[in-house]
Amino acid sequence: MGTLGILLSLVLLMYLAYRGINVLLLAPLLALLALLFSGEAALLLPTYTQMFMKAMGGYVIQFFPLFLLGALFGKLMDDSGSARAIAHGIVATVGRERAILAIVLACGLLTYGGVSLFVVAFAVYPIGTALFREADIPKRLLPGAIALGAFTFTMTALPGTPAIQNAIPNPFFNTDAFAAPGLGLIGGLIMLIGGSWWLAGQARKLMAAGEGYGSHRDEPSGHDDLPYTGFWPSLLPILLVIALNFLMAKQILPSLDTSYLARPEFGGLQDAKSLIGIWAIIIALSAACLLLVAMHWKRWANLRQTVNEGTFGSMLPILNTASEVGYGTVIASLAGFVAIRDLVLGVSSNPLVSEAVAVNVLAGITGSASGGMSIALKTLGAQYLAMANAAGIDPELLHRVAAMASGCMDSLPHNGAVISLLAICKLTHRESYRYIFVNTVAFPMLALTVVIALGSLFGNF
């Protein structure tokens, strides 16, 4: 009954989230539903206050600075015109005749630099409609192009990306954002090249069948305000994030004396390995935000409003994810979870394969890459690290596989980012989801498989 209760709660979480009910309400209710099936009704309130809320609060304590600074940086990039300038610059370089590739690269560069995928979707959509209309490419391919650039290789694979999905494994495996750089680059290229090639082929196929851009109501005219910032100045904050993140994670922070962490008020840590990856991203994003403010000091229409909106924009995403972490903590404490855990661990003796399966399953059920990975690593991360150490597998491989696995099954139809993207593009699941699915599920799964195979054969590089 306990295992049945867990499965029922997972199904309800997926279904009700798809129906639009907020996970802040769903997560605790469905966690307690699973507890009822386990026959421990007397523990409902203590489980909620002492377990669910403690895990939820712990996640906020650990990762709130990254959500806050990421949302603020994205808002500053958006309101300064820098995001639009970068998109326009890439289109001008690649050429309007390669509209699909131009949109993918524009989204990729922006998200790799730390701009929120939601900001990227809003910033690039007007440019995409103009390019696709001019080239007479069916509009229903546009969400697939945006998703490929914003939801895939720059979110989970490319080394150094400041995306939260690339930061979550840090404290579990004592790694940083540049873990397994060669393998991450290979996986990222598979997604980028494979997805762009497939979308271009679909465009040719649809256009040969007589389908063009089509007639669509309530969309941008294609004459959005031109950015007042040049391409290269707009790129500086993004380059700063990447460079400073690398220097801090690999050179500066590891060389500092952090013996003070052993004091009780700092948690009694023996070293800073589990913190360096997060510290590096905090410093990089903070510096980039300050640079953006300084670069556009005389141009801000309302800097206070921009900062406030960016700050408030971080609240709902982190609370949603933290609620899912609280849900996972409760589920992992139940006796029925032992059967599920043993099933996942028994999939393969290779911890990379087992980890990939666990993260994929939980990311798919929750409809969240960060939420699914957080649940998986919180419940099974220590076991995977022990298995990897016993097998002589570098923890950096665990980091990269976990991050890439989180970006496969997460974007099923109930995923919030998918729903938002379709709403921004004013298209339906029926019209466009298959193009999103191939680029955000199929090709990332292929890339993950290749990375696991190469890592198993040749180790970390």
XYZ file of C-alpha atoms in Angstrom, residues 36-339:
304
model
C -1.706 8.306 4.650
C -1.337 5.269 2.403
C 1.695 4.211 4.440
C -0.550 3.923 7.496
C 1.029 6.774 9.463
C -1.849 9.245 9.672
C -0.802 10.322 13.175
C 2.399 11.791 11.714
C 0.746 14.198 9.235
C 1.475 17.450 11.074
C 4.993 16.609 12.302
C 5.888 15.360 8.832
C 4.686 18.634 7.319
C 6.374 20.981 9.777
C 9.513 19.026 10.664
C 10.291 17.284 7.392
C 8.603 18.951 4.414
C 9.172 22.536 5.540
C 12.692 21.834 6.777
C 13.711 20.385 3.400
C 11.967 23.191 1.534
C 13.691 25.823 3.675
C 17.057 24.135 3.314
C 16.822 24.308 -0.461
C 15.936 27.999 -0.348
C 18.888 28.680 1.980
C 21.277 26.883 -0.362
C 20.149 28.120 -3.785
C 18.197 31.359 -3.311
C 21.172 33.589 -4.245
C 21.451 31.848 -7.615
C 17.748 32.213 -8.405
C 17.768 35.832 -7.221
C 20.857 36.908 -9.148
C 19.855 34.948 -12.254
C 16.434 36.598 -12.390
C 17.916 40.035 -11.721
C 20.597 39.616 -14.384
C 18.000 38.502 -16.922
C 15.775 41.494 -16.177
C 18.704 43.910 -16.477
C 19.689 42.351 -19.808
C 16.115 42.653 -21.012
C 15.349 46.224 -19.912
C 18.736 47.549 -21.042
C 18.095 46.298 -24.584
C 21.147 44.042 -24.429
C 19.174 40.831 -25.025
C 17.567 42.277 -28.178
C 20.913 43.648 -29.374
C 22.518 40.212 -29.144
C 19.613 38.584 -30.967
C 19.721 41.179 -33.742
C 23.497 40.836 -34.041
C 23.337 37.074 -34.491
C 20.591 37.363 -37.096
C 22.679 39.896 -39.002
C 25.725 37.593 -38.882
C 24.086 34.274 -39.709
C 21.695 35.706 -42.260
C 17.929 35.776 -42.520
C 18.007 32.848 -44.925
C 19.148 30.701 -42.000
C 16.336 31.890 -39.774
C 16.072 28.701 -37.713
C 19.799 28.568 -36.922
C 19.807 32.292 -36.139
C 17.047 31.890 -33.553
C 18.699 28.822 -31.990
C 22.069 30.590 -31.676
C 20.504 33.793 -30.321
C 18.659 31.861 -27.614
C 21.729 29.746 -26.878
C 24.057 32.681 -26.415
C 21.628 34.514 -24.165
C 20.906 31.544 -21.901
C 24.582 30.521 -21.761
C 25.265 34.010 -20.486
C 22.786 33.611 -17.648
C 19.631 35.203 -19.061
C 16.438 33.469 -17.873
C 14.871 31.232 -20.512
C 11.555 33.060 -20.011
C 13.221 36.419 -20.701
C 14.898 34.906 -23.762
C 11.591 33.598 -25.104
C 9.949 37.019 -24.748
C 12.970 38.850 -26.231
C 13.523 36.565 -29.227
C 9.892 35.833 -30.158
C 9.269 39.132 -32.043
C 12.490 38.671 -34.018
C 11.573 35.061 -34.755
C 8.161 35.958 -36.119
C 9.690 38.562 -38.433
C 12.357 36.162 -39.717
C 10.010 33.204 -40.177
C 7.395 35.373 -41.893
C 9.948 36.809 -44.315
C 11.359 33.351 -45.157
C 7.811 31.871 -45.233
C 8.803 29.158 -42.731
C 5.808 27.623 -40.900
C 5.370 29.412 -37.612
C 4.669 26.185 -35.737
C 8.424 25.433 -35.928
C 9.316 28.587 -33.974
C 8.713 27.165 -30.448
C 10.957 24.222 -31.330
C 13.768 26.576 -32.375
C 13.450 28.696 -29.226
C 13.282 25.601 -27.012
C 16.366 24.092 -28.667
C 18.400 27.222 -27.984
C 17.078 27.950 -24.495
C 16.093 24.618 -22.875
C 18.827 22.182 -23.898
C 22.595 22.425 -24.457
C 23.101 25.729 -22.616
C 20.986 24.560 -19.696
C 22.644 21.244 -18.899
C 25.634 20.400 -21.088
C 28.008 23.246 -21.932
C 30.745 23.652 -19.303
C 30.462 26.754 -17.162
C 26.821 27.537 -17.801
C 25.379 29.422 -14.796
C 21.998 27.665 -15.161
C 20.653 26.345 -11.858
C 20.584 22.832 -13.349
C 24.369 22.995 -13.613
C 24.781 24.241 -10.042
C 22.560 21.803 -8.137
C 25.056 18.856 -8.314
C 27.905 20.972 -6.854
C 27.350 20.329 -3.137
C 26.464 16.663 -3.668
C 29.638 15.757 -5.579
C 32.047 18.580 -4.561
C 32.245 19.773 -8.164
C 31.824 23.065 -10.019
C 30.082 24.350 -13.142
C 32.946 23.197 -15.393
C 32.651 19.503 -14.474
C 33.528 17.090 -17.326
C 33.988 19.921 -19.865
C 34.916 17.770 -22.859
C 31.990 15.413 -22.446
C 29.642 18.327 -21.824
C 30.811 19.996 -25.006
C 30.268 16.810 -27.020
C 26.771 16.403 -25.587
C 25.968 20.047 -26.273
C 27.102 19.800 -29.894
C 24.934 16.713 -30.442
C 21.887 18.653 -29.264
C 22.741 21.825 -31.202
C 23.726 20.218 -34.503
C 21.152 17.416 -34.387
C 18.276 19.670 -33.426
C 19.114 22.395 -35.952
C 19.534 19.847 -38.726
C 16.222 18.167 -37.893
C 14.296 21.449 -37.686
C 15.730 22.615 -41.022
C 14.662 19.313 -42.579
C 11.150 19.670 -41.159
C 10.941 23.190 -42.578
C 11.902 21.977 -46.057
C 9.404 19.128 -45.821
C 6.504 21.349 -44.748
C 7.307 24.058 -47.287
C 7.574 21.468 -50.086
C 4.070 20.329 -49.115
C 2.836 23.878 -49.622
C 2.740 25.079 -46.013
C 4.066 28.566 -45.345
C 4.206 30.904 -42.390
C 0.435 31.151 -42.312
C -1.923 33.811 -41.050
C -1.794 34.462 -37.315
C -3.572 37.028 -35.199
C -2.275 38.985 -32.219
C 1.432 38.766 -32.918
C 4.236 41.337 -33.218
C 4.389 43.401 -36.378
C 8.043 42.536 -36.840
C 9.111 46.136 -36.294
C 10.025 45.929 -32.613
C 12.073 48.802 -31.250
C 15.699 48.457 -32.255
C 18.068 48.141 -29.295
C 20.125 51.186 -28.480
C 23.137 49.094 -27.484
C 25.604 47.545 -29.907
C 26.215 43.812 -30.163
C 29.693 43.661 -28.618
C 28.976 45.973 -25.654
C 25.862 43.903 -24.968
C 27.965 40.751 -24.992
C 30.392 42.018 -22.326
C 28.263 41.075 -19.274
C 27.792 37.545 -20.628
C 31.514 37.137 -21.284
C 32.178 38.420 -17.762
C 29.867 35.784 -16.247
C 31.641 32.974 -18.108
C 35.204 34.214 -17.494
C 34.746 35.193 -13.851
C 32.899 31.961 -13.067
C 35.837 29.975 -14.458
C 38.523 32.009 -12.679
C 36.743 31.866 -9.347
C 35.929 28.148 -9.528
C 39.287 26.960 -10.859
C 41.888 29.469 -9.681
C 41.013 32.063 -7.063
C 38.595 30.449 -4.583
C 40.450 27.093 -4.290
C 43.638 28.964 -3.373
C 42.085 30.845 -0.437
C 42.467 29.818 3.189
C 39.026 28.572 4.241
C 39.992 26.947 7.533
C 37.475 29.221 9.257
C 34.703 26.991 7.864
C 35.537 24.477 10.611
C 34.066 26.886 13.177
C 30.575 25.904 14.402
C 28.899 29.063 13.065
C 29.982 28.089 9.515
C 28.775 24.496 9.773
C 31.981 22.794 10.861
C 33.068 22.051 7.288
C 36.510 20.579 6.666
C 36.985 22.505 3.407
C 35.135 24.664 0.878
C 34.842 22.084 -1.932
C 31.071 21.810 -1.629
C 30.679 25.612 -1.671
C 33.157 26.833 -4.267
C 30.929 26.102 -7.276
C 28.041 28.116 -5.821
C 30.306 30.917 -4.575
C 31.839 31.270 -8.050
C 28.454 31.715 -9.749
C 27.297 34.200 -7.079
C 30.392 36.359 -7.647
C 30.147 36.136 -11.450
C 26.455 37.062 -11.634
C 26.842 39.851 -9.063
C 29.689 41.411 -11.026
C 27.747 41.142 -14.288
C 24.702 42.851 -12.737
C 26.866 45.720 -11.497
C 28.492 46.028 -14.922
C 25.074 46.241 -16.615
C 23.913 48.946 -14.245
C 27.103 50.948 -14.793
C 27.119 50.542 -18.592
C 23.589 51.915 -18.923
C 23.629 54.323 -15.993
C 22.227 57.275 -17.955
C 19.788 55.220 -20.021
C 17.662 53.433 -17.430
C 14.021 54.419 -17.692
C 13.379 53.218 -14.126
C 16.252 51.266 -12.598
C 14.457 50.787 -9.286
C 11.510 49.157 -11.040
C 13.817 46.915 -13.077
C 15.674 45.759 -9.959
C 12.446 45.175 -8.039
C 10.820 43.203 -10.862
C 13.946 41.111 -11.350
C 14.121 40.388 -7.630
C 10.453 39.473 -7.304
C 10.713 37.360 -10.449
C 12.937 34.908 -8.573
C 10.397 34.155 -5.850
C 7.893 31.831 -7.522
C 10.481 29.691 -9.386
C 12.532 28.929 -6.272
C 9.480 28.313 -4.080
C 8.014 25.936 -6.662
C 11.269 24.006 -6.901
C 11.797 24.006 -3.145
C 8.270 22.626 -2.675
C 9.138 19.750 -4.986
C 12.274 19.107 -2.934
C 10.148 19.007 0.213
C 7.816 16.562 -1.504
C 10.728 14.335 -2.486
C 12.110 14.362 1.041
C 8.811 13.140 2.486
C 8.451 10.463 -0.202
C 12.019 9.272 0.403
C 11.284 8.816 4.110
C 8.437 6.370 3.483
C 8.898 2.603 3.662
C 7.286 2.208 0.239
C 10.059 4.252 -1.335
C 12.582 1.529 -0.559
C 11.125 -0.659 -3.323
